[in-house]
Coordinates of C-alpha atoms and ligand atoms in Angstrom, one line a residue:
M1 CA -80.9 -55.0 161.2
A2 CA -82.8 -52.1 161.0
E3 CA -81.5 -48.7 159.4
P4 CA -81.2 -45.8 161.7
P5 CA -84.3 -43.3 161.8
V6 CA -84.3 -40.5 159.1
L7 CA -84.4 -36.8 160.7
I8 CA -86.8 -34.6 158.7
R9 CA -86.2 -31.1 160.0
Q10 CA -89.3 -28.3 159.9
D11 CA -88.0 -26.5 157.0
E12 CA -88.1 -29.7 155.1
V13 CA -91.6 -30.9 156.1
E14 CA -93.0 -27.3 155.2
D15 CA -91.3 -28.1 151.7
L16 CA -92.7 -31.5 151.1
L17 CA -96.4 -31.5 152.7
H18 CA -98.6 -29.7 150.1
Y19 CA -102.5 -29.4 150.7
K20 CA -103.3 -30.5 147.6
D21 CA -101.6 -34.0 148.4
L22 CA -102.9 -33.5 151.7
I23 CA -106.7 -33.0 151.6
P24 CA -107.5 -36.1 149.6
R25 CA -105.9 -38.8 151.9
L26 CA -107.0 -37.2 154.9
E27 CA -110.6 -37.6 153.6
I28 CA -110.1 -41.1 152.6
A29 CA -108.7 -41.2 156.4
L30 CA -111.8 -39.8 157.6
R31 CA -114.3 -42.0 155.3
K32 CA -112.3 -45.0 156.9
F33 CA -112.3 -43.9 160.9
S34 CA -116.1 -43.3 160.2
K35 CA -117.1 -46.9 158.6
L36 CA -119.0 -48.8 161.4
D37 CA -116.6 -51.3 160.7
S38 CA -113.7 -49.2 161.6
A39 CA -111.3 -52.5 162.1
E40 CA -108.9 -50.4 159.2
V41 CA -108.1 -47.9 161.7
I42 CA -106.9 -48.2 165.1
Q43 CA -106.6 -44.9 167.2
P44 CA -107.4 -44.4 171.1
V45 CA -108.6 -41.4 172.7
R46 CA -105.6 -39.2 173.0
T47 CA -103.6 -39.4 176.5
T48 CA -103.1 -36.4 178.1
V49 CA -100.3 -35.9 181.0
P50 CA -100.9 -32.5 182.9
L51 CA -98.2 -30.3 183.2
Q52 CA -99.8 -28.4 185.8
K53 CA -96.4 -26.3 187.1
Y54 CA -96.1 -25.1 183.5
N55 CA -100.3 -24.9 182.8
G56 CA -99.7 -27.6 180.0
F57 CA -100.2 -31.0 178.5
L58 CA -98.4 -33.7 177.0
G59 CA -100.4 -35.3 174.1
L60 CA -99.6 -39.1 172.9
M61 CA -101.7 -39.5 169.8
P62 CA -100.6 -43.1 168.2
A63 CA -102.6 -44.3 165.7
Y64 CA -102.2 -47.9 163.3
L65 CA -103.8 -47.6 159.7
V66 CA -104.2 -51.3 158.6
H67 CA -104.8 -51.4 155.0
E68 CA -102.3 -48.8 153.9
D69 CA -99.5 -50.2 156.8
I70 CA -98.5 -47.0 158.5
L71 CA -97.8 -47.2 162.3
C72 CA -97.3 -43.4 163.5
T73 CA -97.2 -41.8 166.8
K74 CA -97.3 -37.7 167.3
L75 CA -95.8 -36.6 170.8
V76 CA -97.1 -32.8 171.2
C77 CA -97.1 -30.7 174.4
F78 CA -99.8 -28.3 174.6
Y79 CA -99.8 -24.8 176.7
K80 CA -102.3 -22.0 178.0
R81 CA -99.9 -19.2 177.3
E82 CA -100.6 -15.9 178.9
S83 CA -101.1 -12.7 176.4
G84 CA -97.7 -11.2 175.6
S85 CA -96.2 -14.3 176.5
T86 CA -93.2 -15.2 173.9
L87 CA -93.4 -19.0 174.9
P88 CA -94.5 -21.2 172.0
S89 CA -98.3 -22.5 172.6
T90 CA -97.8 -25.9 170.8
Q91 CA -94.7 -28.3 170.0
A92 CA -94.8 -31.8 168.4
T93 CA -92.7 -34.7 167.4
V94 CA -93.9 -37.5 164.8
L95 CA -92.5 -41.0 164.8
L96 CA -93.2 -43.4 161.8
F97 CA -92.8 -46.9 162.4
D98 CA -92.3 -49.6 160.1
P99 CA -95.0 -51.7 161.8
E100 CA -93.8 -55.4 160.6
Y101 CA -90.0 -54.9 162.4
G102 CA -91.3 -52.0 164.8
N103 CA -88.1 -49.6 164.5
V104 CA -88.5 -46.0 163.8
K105 CA -87.9 -45.3 160.1
A106 CA -88.3 -41.6 160.8
V107 CA -88.3 -39.4 163.4
M108 CA -90.1 -35.5 162.1
D109 CA -91.1 -32.4 163.3
G110 CA -94.8 -32.4 164.0
E111 CA -95.5 -28.3 163.9
V112 CA -96.0 -28.6 160.4
I113 CA -97.8 -31.7 160.1
T114 CA -99.9 -30.1 163.4
A115 CA -100.7 -26.6 161.7
K116 CA -101.4 -27.8 158.3
R117 CA -103.4 -30.9 158.8
T118 CA -105.6 -29.3 161.2
A119 CA -106.2 -26.7 159.1
A120 CA -106.6 -29.1 156.2
V121 CA -109.4 -30.6 157.7
S122 CA -110.9 -27.6 158.9
A123 CA -111.1 -26.9 154.9
I124 CA -112.8 -30.5 154.5
S125 CA -115.5 -29.3 156.9
A126 CA -115.8 -25.7 154.9
K127 CA -116.2 -27.6 151.7
L128 CA -118.9 -29.6 153.3
L129 CA -121.0 -27.5 155.5
M130 CA -120.2 -23.6 154.7
P131 CA -123.2 -21.9 152.6
A132 CA -123.2 -22.2 148.7
K133 CA -122.2 -18.5 148.3
S134 CA -119.7 -17.8 151.2
D135 CA -118.2 -14.5 150.4
V136 CA -116.4 -14.0 154.4
L137 CA -114.1 -15.3 156.4
T138 CA -113.3 -14.6 159.7
I139 CA -110.2 -15.9 161.7
L140 CA -110.6 -15.3 165.3
G141 CA -106.4 -15.6 167.4
A142 CA -103.5 -15.0 164.7
G143 CA -100.7 -17.2 166.1
H144 CA -99.9 -20.6 163.6
Q145 CA -103.1 -22.3 163.0
A146 CA -104.7 -19.1 162.1
L147 CA -101.7 -18.6 159.5
S148 CA -102.5 -22.0 157.9
H149 CA -106.1 -21.7 158.2
Y150 CA -105.9 -18.6 156.3
N151 CA -103.2 -20.0 153.7
V152 CA -105.9 -23.6 152.7
F153 CA -108.6 -21.3 152.7
T154 CA -107.6 -18.8 150.7
E155 CA -105.8 -21.4 148.3
T156 CA -109.1 -23.6 148.4
F157 CA -112.1 -21.1 148.4
S158 CA -112.9 -17.5 146.9
F159 CA -113.3 -15.1 149.7
K160 CA -114.3 -11.7 148.6
E161 CA -113.3 -10.4 152.0
V162 CA -111.0 -12.4 155.3
R163 CA -110.9 -10.3 158.4
V164 CA -108.7 -11.2 161.7
W165 CA -109.0 -10.0 165.3
S166 CA -106.8 -11.2 167.9
R167 CA -107.3 -10.0 172.1
R168 CA -104.0 -8.1 170.8
K169 CA -104.0 -5.9 168.4
E170 CA -100.6 -5.5 167.0
T171 CA -100.9 -9.4 166.8
A172 CA -103.7 -9.0 164.4
E173 CA -101.8 -6.4 162.2
R174 CA -99.0 -8.0 162.1
F175 CA -100.5 -11.3 161.0
A176 CA -102.4 -9.2 158.2
Q177 CA -98.9 -7.5 157.2
S178 CA -97.4 -11.6 157.2
T179 CA -100.2 -12.9 154.6
Q180 CA -100.2 -12.9 150.9
G181 CA -103.7 -11.3 150.2
H182 CA -105.4 -8.6 152.0
V183 CA -107.1 -8.9 155.4
T184 CA -109.0 -6.2 157.2
V185 CA -108.3 -6.6 161.0
L186 CA -111.5 -5.4 163.3
E187 CA -110.9 -4.8 166.9
S188 CA -113.9 -6.4 168.5
V189 CA -115.4 -10.0 168.0
E190 CA -118.6 -9.1 167.4
E191 CA -117.2 -6.6 164.5
A192 CA -115.1 -9.6 163.1
V193 CA -117.9 -12.1 162.8
N194 CA -120.8 -9.5 161.9
G195 CA -122.0 -11.1 159.0
A196 CA -119.1 -13.5 158.1
D197 CA -120.4 -16.7 156.2
V198 CA -117.2 -19.0 157.8
I199 CA -115.5 -18.4 161.2
V200 CA -113.0 -20.5 162.4
T201 CA -111.8 -20.0 166.1
V202 CA -108.0 -21.0 166.4
T203 CA -107.4 -19.1 169.6
G204 CA -106.1 -20.0 173.4
A205 CA -109.3 -19.3 174.6
S206 CA -110.4 -21.2 178.0
E207 CA -113.5 -19.1 177.9
P208 CA -115.8 -18.2 175.3
V209 CA -114.9 -15.8 172.8
L210 CA -117.3 -16.2 170.1
F211 CA -120.8 -15.8 171.0
G212 CA -124.0 -17.3 169.1
Q213 CA -125.7 -13.9 169.3
W214 CA -123.2 -12.5 166.9
V215 CA -123.2 -15.1 164.3
K216 CA -125.2 -14.7 161.0
P217 CA -127.7 -17.7 160.9
G218 CA -126.2 -20.6 158.2
A219 CA -122.7 -19.8 159.1
H220 CA -120.5 -22.6 159.6
V221 CA -117.8 -22.3 162.1
A222 CA -114.8 -24.4 162.4
A223 CA -113.9 -24.3 166.0
V224 CA -110.2 -25.6 166.5
G225 CA -108.6 -24.1 170.0
A226 CA -110.6 -25.2 173.6
C227 CA -108.8 -28.6 173.1
R228 CA -109.4 -29.8 177.0
P229 CA -113.1 -30.8 178.8
D230 CA -113.0 -27.4 180.6
W231 CA -111.8 -25.1 178.1
R232 CA -114.4 -23.3 175.9
E233 CA -114.3 -21.1 172.5
L234 CA -117.7 -20.6 171.9
D235 CA -120.7 -20.3 174.4
D236 CA -123.9 -22.2 175.0
V237 CA -126.1 -20.5 172.8
L238 CA -123.9 -21.0 170.0
M239 CA -123.6 -24.5 170.6
R240 CA -127.0 -25.4 171.0
Q241 CA -128.3 -23.4 167.9
A242 CA -125.8 -24.9 165.6
E243 CA -125.5 -28.3 164.3
V244 CA -122.3 -29.9 165.5
Y245 CA -120.1 -31.8 163.6
V246 CA -116.9 -33.7 164.9
D247 CA -113.7 -35.5 163.8
S248 CA -114.6 -37.7 166.5
R249 CA -117.3 -38.4 168.7
E250 CA -115.2 -40.3 171.0
G251 CA -112.3 -37.8 171.5
A252 CA -115.1 -34.9 171.3
V253 CA -117.1 -36.3 174.3
A254 CA -113.8 -37.1 176.3
E255 CA -112.4 -33.8 175.7
S256 CA -114.2 -30.8 174.3
G257 CA -115.4 -28.4 176.8
D258 CA -117.9 -26.7 174.1
I259 CA -119.5 -30.1 173.7
I260 CA -119.7 -31.1 177.3
L261 CA -120.3 -27.8 179.1
S262 CA -123.1 -26.9 177.0
G263 CA -125.2 -30.5 176.7
A264 CA -125.0 -30.3 173.0
K265 CA -125.3 -33.4 170.7
V266 CA -123.4 -34.5 168.1
F267 CA -124.8 -34.5 164.8
A268 CA -122.2 -36.3 162.9
E269 CA -118.8 -36.8 162.2
L270 CA -117.4 -35.4 158.7
G271 CA -115.8 -39.1 158.0
E272 CA -119.8 -40.1 158.0
V273 CA -120.6 -36.8 155.7
L274 CA -117.9 -37.9 153.6
N275 CA -119.4 -41.4 153.2
G276 CA -123.1 -40.3 152.8
T277 CA -124.0 -41.6 155.8
R278 CA -125.2 -38.7 157.7
P279 CA -126.3 -35.6 155.8
A280 CA -124.4 -32.1 155.2
L281 CA -126.8 -29.3 156.3
R282 CA -125.4 -26.4 154.8
E283 CA -128.5 -24.4 154.8
K284 CA -128.1 -24.4 158.8
T285 CA -126.0 -22.8 161.6
T286 CA -123.0 -25.4 161.5
V287 CA -120.1 -25.9 164.3
F288 CA -117.1 -28.4 163.0
K289 CA -115.3 -29.1 166.2
S290 CA -112.1 -30.0 165.9
L291 CA -110.0 -32.0 168.3
G292 CA -107.2 -34.1 166.0
M293 CA -106.4 -37.0 165.3
G294 CA -103.3 -39.6 165.1
I295 CA -104.9 -40.7 162.0
Q296 CA -104.5 -37.2 160.6
D297 CA -100.9 -37.0 161.8
A298 CA -100.3 -40.6 160.7
V299 CA -101.3 -39.9 156.7
S300 CA -99.2 -36.0 156.7
A301 CA -96.0 -38.1 158.2
K302 CA -96.4 -41.1 154.9
L303 CA -96.9 -38.2 152.7
V304 CA -93.6 -36.3 154.1
F305 CA -91.3 -39.7 154.0
E306 CA -92.7 -40.4 150.7
Q307 CA -91.7 -37.1 149.5
W308 CA -88.4 -37.0 151.4
K309 CA -87.2 -40.6 149.8
N310 CA -88.4 -39.4 146.5
K311 CA -85.7 -36.4 146.9
H312 CA -82.9 -38.5 148.2
Ligands
NAI401 N1 -107.9 -28.8 166.6 C1 -106.7 -29.6 166.8 O1 -106.3 -30.3 165.9 C2 -105.7 -28.5 167.1 C3 -105.7 -27.3 168.1 N2 -105.1 -26.8 168.2 C4 -105.6 -25.7 169.1 O2 -105.5 -24.6 168.4 C5 -105.4 -23.4 169.3 C6 -104.3 -22.4 168.7 O3 -103.1 -23.2 168.5 P1 -101.8 -22.2 167.7 O4 -102.1 -21.6 166.6 O5 -100.7 -23.3 167.6 O6 -101.5 -21.1 168.8 P2 -100.8 -19.6 168.5 O7 -100.0 -19.6 170.2 O8 -99.7 -19.9 168.0 O9 -102.2 -19.1 169.0 C7 -102.8 -18.4 169.4 C8 -103.8 -17.2 169.1 O10 -104.7 -17.1 170.2 C9 -104.8 -15.9 171.2 N3 -105.2 -16.0 172.4 C10 -104.6 -16.9 173.4 N4 -105.0 -17.2 174.2 C11 -106.3 -15.8 174.1 C12 -107.2 -15.8 174.8 N5 -108.1 -15.9 176.2 N6 -108.5 -15.4 174.1 C13 -108.4 -14.9 173.0 N7 -107.2 -15.5 171.7 C14 -106.3 -16.0 172.8 C15 -103.1 -15.8 171.2 O11 -102.9 -14.4 171.3 C16 -102.8 -15.8 169.5 O12 -103.5 -15.2 168.5 C17 -104.9 -23.6 170.6 O13 -105.8 -23.6 171.5 C18 -104.3 -25.0 170.2 O14 -104.1 -26.3 171.8 C19 -103.7 -26.7 168.2 C20 -103.5 -28.0 167.2 C21 -104.3 -28.7 166.6
2PC402 O1 -104.3 -32.6 167.4 C1 -103.3 -32.1 167.9 O2 -101.9 -32.3 167.6 C2 -103.5 -30.8 169.4 N1 -105.0 -31.1 169.5 C3 -105.2 -30.0 170.8 C4 -104.0 -29.1 170.6 C5 -103.1 -30.4 170.1

């Protein structure tokens, strides 16, 4: 009989999952996903169950990586919260299976996995697409994803200046006090992105907060929020003037309001750029529209489980 699943808590996942191990594995998974013959990766588009009464969604994100034999699913609830709400906006649990028998090997916290793998994929996009000389990073939003993006971007790159904006100035100030290095708080999005080389949008907005007229030509935008077909973070001008990269074309045309409602064309998947089948247009204004994929959770969960076993 199969062993009962182990339970891996949030603090353990935090200790076990490191960007230096995660980024190369995510790159491999993205490459495999974007191969023309992608039989190595099975990942349906996320199924979402609307929770209309609570302004949220339950997302089911299964994935199977055939060669690595990783079978996994994440269950994630995400909500649109009112300003000042103390309720969490993303809650997640990850189940890692034994693909041969079908039993669950581990049940682990999915919030840290979601925060770290999303930020790590944005860092991969920036590595490929940001201007060769990038001095200024701006983060719009000051929640969980803002912090994980701050951590991986400052660990991976050398920005001279990091700025943050949030719709409530106190939240941005609290964020700036929580970071290791200096972060400048700006009162408006326009000021915050003025001259920025890299802009990360990690808000819960459903209407555009970032407008193309404010974005420096050649800048790179990692757009992480607005994960529903009728939610926006970026305006039409930015979406139409930028070269648009995505994690998954299939996911993007089904779920991204920024793409669907602007009519912008997807230029490439990140995996295609990593595979060398589509170019990285670094000199142009670029948007990486992130939606999140089950394979990103699967490789993260495998890594956490491996590290957990080494310790027990
Ligand atoms: N692409 C991906 O793989 C993932 C995307 N997300 C999305 O990323 C976004 C940020 O997630 P978390 O940091 O976990 O949330 P959070 O609740 O911790 O932080 C959200 C931030 O956005 C701000 N915000 C909320 N509504 C806003 C509005 N209407 N206008 C401007 N700012 C607003 C909040 O004040 C806060 O600073 C959410 O949209 C979430 O759904 C989350 C996980 C994965
Ligand atoms: O990939 C993910 O976990 C999510 N994307 C949007 C909200 C949660």
